[in-house]
Amino acid sequence: MREAQRVALITGITGQDGSYLAELLLAKGYDVHGLIRRSSVFNTERIEHLLKDSHDPESRLHLHYGDLLDSSSLRRLMEDIRPTEVYNLAAQTHVRVSFDMPEYTAHTITVGTTSLLEAIHQSGVRPRFYQAGSSEMYGDVLESTQNEDTPFRPQSPYAAAKVGAHMMVRVYREAYDLFAVNGTLFNHESPRRSPSFVTRKITRGAARILAELDDSIYLGNLNAQRDWGYAPEYMGAIWAMLQQDTPEDFVIATGETHSVREFLEETFRLARLDVASHVRFDSVYLRPAEVNLLRGDASRAKARLGWEPQTRFKQLVRLMLEADCREVGLDPNSVLLPA
C-alpha cells in the first residue's frame, strides 16, 4: 500500500529558513504549502527557483495569501490543505528593530503563534507542529553554555516575544495533546541571509568594496559573541524533530562561539582588505540592551536526532563571501585568498 502523501505548511516560506526548508521537503516528496502576506511588492526571490513550475498542475509547491493574525483564514487553510506538518517560521526577526516596533514584534510572534496553534486546535486537523525559537531568548545568560534546561532571560522585545511563543507551544502540547515542539536555533547564516543582519552585511559589504561599488561599511558592537551555523543544515534538524515518536524541544547549535569582530576580520582577511580603512562605527546599530555571549549545547539533538553541524566557522564565512562576490560579478577564485 502506498504511503499517504505528506503535506507541509510553512509560514515564513519566503525567508532564509523557509526557502531552505521548502527545498528540503520538496526533495523528500512532500506537497509544500507556503503562507505569504499580500503586499505591494513581491518578496519571493529566495524561492523563485522553486516557483518556475508553480503553474504546472503537477507542481508540489503552493502559495497562499494569509496572515498569522487572521485566525479564521488560518482555520480554513488548515481544513482545506490538511497538513501533516506545520512549520512556523514567520516573525519580525530583527532584534534591533524590535526595540523600535515592540508591539508589532509581540503581535507577529507571540500572538501570531497562538493564533496558528488555535487554528490547528479548532480545525480538528492534527499536524505535527514546529515553532522557531531563538538563542536570543537566553539573553543575559547565567551559564556560559545554554541547553534545553537553561533559564530564559530575554533582553529585547524580540526575545521576550519568542519566549511567549515558546511557552504557548508547551501549553497547547500539554492541554490538547498536540505534537508540538520548540526548536531553539542559535544563529544560522547563509548567502540567503538578509543584508540587514550583521554577518551578511559584512560579507556583502566586503564584496561591494572589492567591486568598487562601496568604500565603507558601518557596524555597531563588534564584541558580541555568537554561535554561528549554516542554515540549510539547521533545517534538516527541525525536520528531524517532527519525525520523532514523542514531541520534545531541542537546541540546535555548533557549540563554538566567535565574536562579530572575528567574523569581520576573517572576511576581510579572505578579501585582502584592511579593516581600519573600510569599517566605520555607527551607534545607530547598538541595542539598548546587549546580549554579549551565546553558545549552544546541542547534545540532546546529537543523541536523539543524530544531528551534528558539518559546516564550521571559517567555511561559513568563505561560502557567504564567495556568494556575495559572485552577486557583484566577481570571480571568487580571482579576488579571494585561496582555500
Short mmCIF file of C-alpha atoms in Angstrom, two decimals:
data_model
loop_
_atom_site.label_atom_id
_atom_site.label_comp_id
_atom_site.label_asym_id
_atom_site.label_seq_id
_atom_site.Cartn_x
_atom_site.Cartn_y
_atom_site.Cartn_z
CA MET A 1 0.00 0.00 0.00
CA ARG A 2 1.34 3.44 -0.98
CA GLU A 3 2.34 5.66 1.95
CA ALA A 4 -0.03 8.61 2.41
CA GLN A 5 1.23 11.85 0.89
CA ARG A 6 2.91 14.11 3.41
CA VAL A 7 1.76 17.73 3.31
CA ALA A 8 3.69 20.57 4.93
CA LEU A 9 2.63 24.15 5.65
CA ILE A 10 5.46 26.65 6.08
CA THR A 11 4.84 30.15 7.40
CA GLY A 12 7.67 32.49 6.51
CA ILE A 13 8.45 30.47 3.39
CA THR A 14 10.00 33.48 1.62
CA GLY A 15 12.68 33.94 4.29
CA GLN A 16 16.11 32.35 4.53
CA ASP A 17 14.95 29.38 6.59
CA GLY A 18 11.66 28.94 4.78
CA SER A 19 13.32 28.72 1.38
CA TYR A 20 15.83 26.10 2.50
CA LEU A 21 13.13 24.12 4.30
CA ALA A 22 10.91 24.16 1.21
CA GLU A 23 13.79 22.77 -0.85
CA LEU A 24 14.39 20.02 1.69
CA LEU A 25 10.74 18.97 1.93
CA LEU A 26 10.19 19.01 -1.83
CA ALA A 27 13.26 16.79 -2.23
CA LYS A 28 11.67 14.39 0.28
CA GLY A 29 8.48 14.21 -1.77
CA TYR A 30 6.21 16.46 0.29
CA ASP A 31 3.46 18.65 -1.04
CA VAL A 32 4.58 22.04 0.29
CA HIS A 33 2.25 24.94 1.03
CA GLY A 34 3.61 28.35 1.96
CA LEU A 35 1.80 31.19 3.73
CA ILE A 36 2.75 34.64 2.44
CA ARG A 37 1.42 38.09 3.24
CA ARG A 38 -0.11 40.16 0.46
CA SER A 39 1.83 43.37 -0.11
CA SER A 40 2.50 45.89 -2.87
CA VAL A 41 5.81 44.22 -3.73
CA PHE A 42 6.74 40.60 -4.30
CA ASN A 43 9.20 39.12 -1.85
CA THR A 44 9.69 35.69 -3.37
CA GLU A 45 13.25 35.97 -4.71
CA ARG A 46 14.56 33.26 -2.37
CA ILE A 47 12.06 30.73 -3.77
CA GLU A 48 11.89 31.87 -7.41
CA HIS A 49 13.85 28.80 -8.49
CA LEU A 50 11.15 26.65 -6.88
CA LEU A 51 8.28 28.64 -8.41
CA LYS A 52 9.26 28.26 -12.04
CA ASP A 53 6.85 25.36 -12.46
CA SER A 54 4.26 26.54 -9.94
CA HIS A 55 1.53 26.85 -12.62
CA ASP A 56 2.04 23.22 -13.61
CA PRO A 57 -0.85 21.19 -12.19
CA GLU A 58 1.74 18.64 -11.11
CA SER A 59 3.63 21.21 -9.03
CA ARG A 60 4.03 20.31 -5.37
CA LEU A 61 4.66 23.90 -4.20
CA HIS A 62 1.62 26.05 -3.48
CA LEU A 63 1.48 29.59 -2.07
CA HIS A 64 -1.43 31.04 -0.12
CA TYR A 65 -2.04 34.63 0.93
CA GLY A 66 -2.74 34.98 4.61
CA ASP A 67 -1.68 36.44 7.92
CA LEU A 68 -0.95 34.85 11.29
CA LEU A 69 -3.24 37.39 12.93
CA ASP A 70 -6.24 36.31 10.82
CA SER A 71 -7.32 33.21 12.71
CA SER A 72 -10.42 32.47 10.61
CA SER A 73 -8.40 32.27 7.39
CA LEU A 74 -5.81 30.09 9.12
CA ARG A 75 -8.52 27.68 10.24
CA ARG A 76 -9.93 27.50 6.70
CA LEU A 77 -6.48 26.85 5.32
CA MET A 78 -5.96 24.01 7.80
CA GLU A 79 -9.24 22.44 6.79
CA ASP A 80 -8.52 22.85 3.07
CA ILE A 81 -4.97 21.51 2.84
CA ARG A 82 -4.97 19.28 5.96
CA PRO A 83 -1.23 19.45 6.58
CA THR A 84 0.61 16.61 8.25
CA GLU A 85 3.34 19.02 9.41
CA VAL A 86 3.29 22.77 10.15
CA TYR A 87 6.50 24.81 10.45
CA ASN A 88 6.00 28.26 11.96
CA LEU A 89 8.96 30.34 10.79
CA ALA A 90 7.17 33.67 10.30
CA ALA A 91 8.14 36.60 12.52
CA GLN A 92 9.57 40.07 12.75
CA THR A 93 13.07 38.65 13.07
CA HIS A 94 15.37 41.64 13.57
CA VAL A 95 16.38 42.14 17.21
CA ARG A 96 17.42 45.79 16.89
CA VAL A 97 14.20 46.67 15.02
CA SER A 98 12.14 45.06 17.79
CA PHE A 99 13.08 47.93 20.11
CA ASP A 100 11.56 50.36 17.60
CA MET A 101 8.47 48.20 16.95
CA PRO A 102 7.83 46.27 20.19
CA GLU A 103 4.06 45.91 19.82
CA TYR A 104 4.26 44.75 16.22
CA THR A 105 7.00 42.29 17.18
CA ALA A 106 4.91 40.85 20.01
CA HIS A 107 1.87 40.54 17.77
CA THR A 108 3.63 38.78 14.92
CA ILE A 109 5.49 36.37 17.19
CA THR A 110 3.54 35.63 20.38
CA VAL A 111 0.01 36.39 19.23
CA GLY A 112 0.66 35.03 15.74
CA THR A 113 1.92 31.72 17.11
CA THR A 114 -1.08 31.49 19.43
CA SER A 115 -3.43 32.19 16.54
CA LEU A 116 -1.85 29.42 14.48
CA LEU A 117 -1.99 26.92 17.34
CA GLU A 118 -5.63 27.78 18.00
CA ALA A 119 -6.49 27.37 14.32
CA ILE A 120 -4.97 23.89 14.44
CA HIS A 121 -6.89 23.07 17.61
CA GLN A 122 -10.24 24.40 16.35
CA SER A 123 -9.94 22.79 12.91
CA GLY A 124 -9.56 19.30 14.29
CA VAL A 125 -6.62 18.67 11.97
CA ARG A 126 -3.77 17.06 13.89
CA PRO A 127 -0.50 18.03 12.20
CA ARG A 128 2.86 17.92 13.88
CA PHE A 129 3.86 21.49 14.74
CA TYR A 130 7.26 23.18 14.85
CA GLN A 131 7.87 26.58 16.44
CA ALA A 132 11.03 28.53 15.57
CA GLY A 133 12.67 29.68 18.77
CA SER A 134 15.84 31.74 19.13
CA SER A 135 19.01 31.73 21.20
CA GLU A 136 18.19 35.38 21.97
CA MET A 137 15.65 34.02 24.48
CA TYR A 138 18.55 33.18 26.81
CA GLY A 139 19.52 36.85 26.87
CA ASP A 140 21.56 37.88 29.89
CA VAL A 141 22.90 34.36 30.37
CA LEU A 142 23.79 32.88 33.73
CA GLU A 143 25.70 29.96 32.20
CA SER A 144 28.49 30.02 29.61
CA THR A 145 26.74 27.32 27.54
CA GLN A 146 22.99 27.10 27.03
CA ASN A 147 20.86 23.97 26.63
CA GLU A 148 17.20 23.00 26.84
CA ASP A 149 17.14 23.48 30.62
CA THR A 150 18.83 26.90 30.74
CA PRO A 151 16.50 29.66 32.08
CA PHE A 152 15.36 32.34 29.65
CA ARG A 153 16.39 35.94 30.47
CA PRO A 154 15.31 37.92 27.38
CA GLN A 155 16.97 41.27 26.69
CA SER A 156 14.83 42.54 23.81
CA PRO A 157 11.18 42.71 22.73
CA TYR A 158 12.02 40.12 20.07
CA ALA A 159 13.44 37.70 22.63
CA ALA A 160 10.55 38.25 25.05
CA ALA A 161 8.04 37.60 22.27
CA LYS A 162 9.85 34.39 21.33
CA VAL A 163 9.69 33.25 24.96
CA GLY A 164 5.95 33.87 24.92
CA ALA A 165 5.55 31.78 21.76
CA HIS A 166 7.72 29.04 23.24
CA MET A 167 5.51 28.82 26.30
CA MET A 168 2.33 28.80 24.21
CA VAL A 169 3.60 25.75 22.37
CA ARG A 170 4.09 23.99 25.70
CA VAL A 171 0.59 24.97 26.81
CA TYR A 172 -1.06 23.58 23.65
CA ARG A 173 1.10 20.45 23.76
CA GLU A 174 0.08 19.65 27.32
CA ALA A 175 -3.51 20.91 27.27
CA TYR A 176 -4.56 19.40 23.94
CA ASP A 177 -2.03 16.62 23.43
CA LEU A 178 -0.69 18.22 20.25
CA PHE A 179 2.57 17.04 18.76
CA ALA A 180 4.14 20.48 19.10
CA VAL A 181 7.83 21.23 19.58
CA ASN A 182 10.15 24.20 20.03
CA GLY A 183 13.47 24.41 18.26
CA THR A 184 15.85 26.87 19.90
CA LEU A 185 18.14 27.57 16.97
CA PHE A 186 21.29 29.53 17.59
CA ASN A 187 22.41 31.99 14.89
CA HIS A 188 22.40 30.33 11.49
CA GLU A 189 23.58 32.09 8.36
CA SER A 190 23.83 31.61 4.60
CA PRO A 191 24.06 33.56 1.35
CA ARG A 192 20.27 33.99 1.64
CA ARG A 193 20.55 35.88 4.93
CA SER A 194 19.09 39.39 4.73
CA PRO A 195 21.76 42.12 4.35
CA SER A 196 20.29 43.79 7.43
CA PHE A 197 21.87 41.06 9.59
CA VAL A 198 25.47 41.67 10.59
CA THR A 199 27.05 38.57 9.03
CA ARG A 200 25.61 39.20 5.57
CA LYS A 201 26.20 42.93 5.96
CA ILE A 202 29.89 42.16 6.42
CA THR A 203 30.32 39.68 3.55
CA ARG A 204 28.17 41.70 1.16
CA GLY A 205 29.98 44.89 2.17
CA ALA A 206 33.40 43.35 1.54
CA ALA A 207 32.33 42.10 -1.89
CA ARG A 208 30.99 45.53 -2.83
CA ILE A 209 34.25 47.16 -1.70
CA LEU A 210 36.20 44.69 -3.86
CA ALA A 211 33.95 45.57 -6.79
CA GLU A 212 34.49 49.29 -6.09
CA LEU A 213 30.77 49.81 -5.59
CA ASP A 214 31.22 51.00 -1.98
CA ASP A 215 34.13 52.20 0.11
CA SER A 216 32.96 51.52 3.69
CA ILE A 217 30.61 49.53 5.86
CA TYR A 218 29.10 50.76 9.14
CA LEU A 219 28.82 48.46 12.16
CA GLY A 220 27.93 48.62 15.83
CA ASN A 221 29.08 46.30 18.63
CA LEU A 222 31.98 44.16 17.42
CA ASN A 223 32.44 42.36 20.73
CA ALA A 224 29.17 40.42 20.83
CA GLN A 225 29.87 36.69 20.65
CA ARG A 226 27.58 34.27 18.85
CA ASP A 227 27.31 30.60 17.94
CA TRP A 228 27.06 30.68 14.13
CA GLY A 229 26.00 27.71 11.99
CA TYR A 230 24.90 27.04 8.42
CA ALA A 231 21.15 27.49 7.83
CA PRO A 232 20.46 24.56 5.43
CA GLU A 233 21.90 22.10 7.96
CA TYR A 234 19.66 23.51 10.68
CA MET A 235 16.58 22.89 8.52
CA GLY A 236 17.49 19.21 8.49
CA ALA A 237 17.45 19.30 12.27
CA ILE A 238 14.00 20.82 12.55
CA TRP A 239 12.59 18.29 10.08
CA ALA A 240 14.06 15.52 12.23
CA MET A 241 12.31 16.95 15.31
CA LEU A 242 8.92 16.24 13.73
CA GLN A 243 9.86 12.66 12.84
CA GLN A 244 10.32 11.56 16.46
CA ASP A 245 7.94 9.26 18.31
CA THR A 246 7.21 11.85 21.01
CA PRO A 247 7.34 15.66 20.96
CA GLU A 248 10.44 17.16 22.55
CA ASP A 249 12.15 20.57 22.47
CA PHE A 250 15.69 20.86 21.11
CA VAL A 251 18.61 23.26 20.99
CA ILE A 252 20.43 23.39 17.66
CA ALA A 253 23.92 24.91 17.70
CA THR A 254 27.58 24.33 16.84
CA GLY A 255 28.95 24.71 20.36
CA GLU A 256 31.52 27.24 19.11
CA THR A 257 31.46 30.96 19.84
CA HIS A 258 33.02 33.73 17.75
CA SER A 259 32.73 37.50 18.02
CA VAL A 260 31.43 39.86 15.37
CA ARG A 261 34.99 41.17 15.22
CA GLU A 262 36.27 37.68 14.37
CA PHE A 263 33.67 37.34 11.61
CA LEU A 264 34.72 40.74 10.24
CA GLU A 265 38.44 40.00 10.41
CA GLU A 266 38.12 36.60 8.73
CA THR A 267 36.00 38.12 5.93
CA PHE A 268 38.47 40.94 5.34
CA ARG A 269 41.42 38.54 5.54
CA LEU A 270 39.93 36.43 2.75
CA ALA A 271 39.18 39.57 0.72
CA ARG A 272 42.66 41.01 1.32
CA LEU A 273 41.11 44.18 2.74
CA ASP A 274 42.19 46.35 5.67
CA VAL A 275 39.56 46.64 8.39
CA ALA A 276 40.72 50.07 9.59
CA SER A 277 40.48 51.51 6.08
CA HIS A 278 36.92 50.41 5.35
CA VAL A 279 34.95 49.83 8.58
CA ARG A 280 33.24 52.64 10.47
CA PHE A 281 31.41 52.63 13.81
CA ASP A 282 27.80 53.86 13.98
CA SER A 283 25.93 53.95 17.28
CA VAL A 284 22.59 53.54 15.47
CA TYR A 285 23.36 49.81 15.31
CA LEU A 286 23.77 49.44 19.08
CA ARG A 287 20.93 47.83 21.04
CA PRO A 288 19.52 49.44 24.20
CA ALA A 289 20.31 46.14 25.97
CA GLU A 290 23.02 43.93 24.52
CA VAL A 291 23.42 40.16 24.70
CA ASN A 292 27.16 39.60 24.92
CA LEU A 293 27.66 35.83 24.80
CA LEU A 294 25.66 32.92 23.39
CA ARG A 295 26.93 29.36 22.98
CA GLY A 296 24.64 26.38 22.45
CA ASP A 297 24.86 22.81 23.67
CA ALA A 298 23.21 20.53 21.10
CA SER A 299 23.99 17.28 22.94
CA ARG A 300 20.33 16.26 23.04
CA ALA A 301 19.98 16.77 19.27
CA LYS A 302 23.06 14.62 18.69
CA ALA A 303 21.77 11.86 20.96
CA ARG A 304 18.11 11.84 19.89
CA LEU A 305 18.18 13.14 16.30
CA GLY A 306 21.64 12.03 15.23
CA TRP A 307 22.28 15.63 14.19
CA GLU A 308 25.63 17.38 14.21
CA PRO A 309 26.81 20.55 12.39
CA GLN A 310 29.04 19.95 9.39
CA THR A 311 29.98 23.49 8.36
CA ARG A 312 32.40 25.29 10.66
CA PHE A 313 33.00 28.97 11.21
CA LYS A 314 35.67 29.69 8.59
CA GLN A 315 33.86 27.57 6.00
CA LEU A 316 30.68 29.56 6.64
CA VAL A 317 32.44 32.90 6.22
CA ARG A 318 34.03 31.75 2.95
CA LEU A 319 30.87 30.37 1.37
CA MET A 320 28.94 33.56 2.20
CA LEU A 321 31.70 35.81 0.88
CA GLU A 322 32.10 33.76 -2.30
CA ALA A 323 28.35 34.03 -2.97
CA ASP A 324 28.41 37.80 -2.45
CA CYS A 325 31.40 38.15 -4.77
CA ARG A 326 29.51 36.31 -7.50
CA GLU A 327 26.49 38.54 -6.88
CA VAL A 328 28.50 41.64 -7.79
CA GLY A 329 30.08 39.98 -10.82
CA LEU A 330 33.43 38.97 -9.33
CA ASP A 331 35.14 35.59 -9.62
CA PRO A 332 35.87 34.45 -6.04
CA ASN A 333 38.86 32.46 -7.27
CA SER A 334 40.43 35.63 -8.61
CA VAL A 335 39.78 38.09 -5.77
CA LEU A 336 39.90 35.97 -2.59
CA LEU A 337 42.70 34.17 -0.84
CA PRO A 338 42.75 30.50 -1.88
CA ALA A 339 41.21 27.96 0.45
#
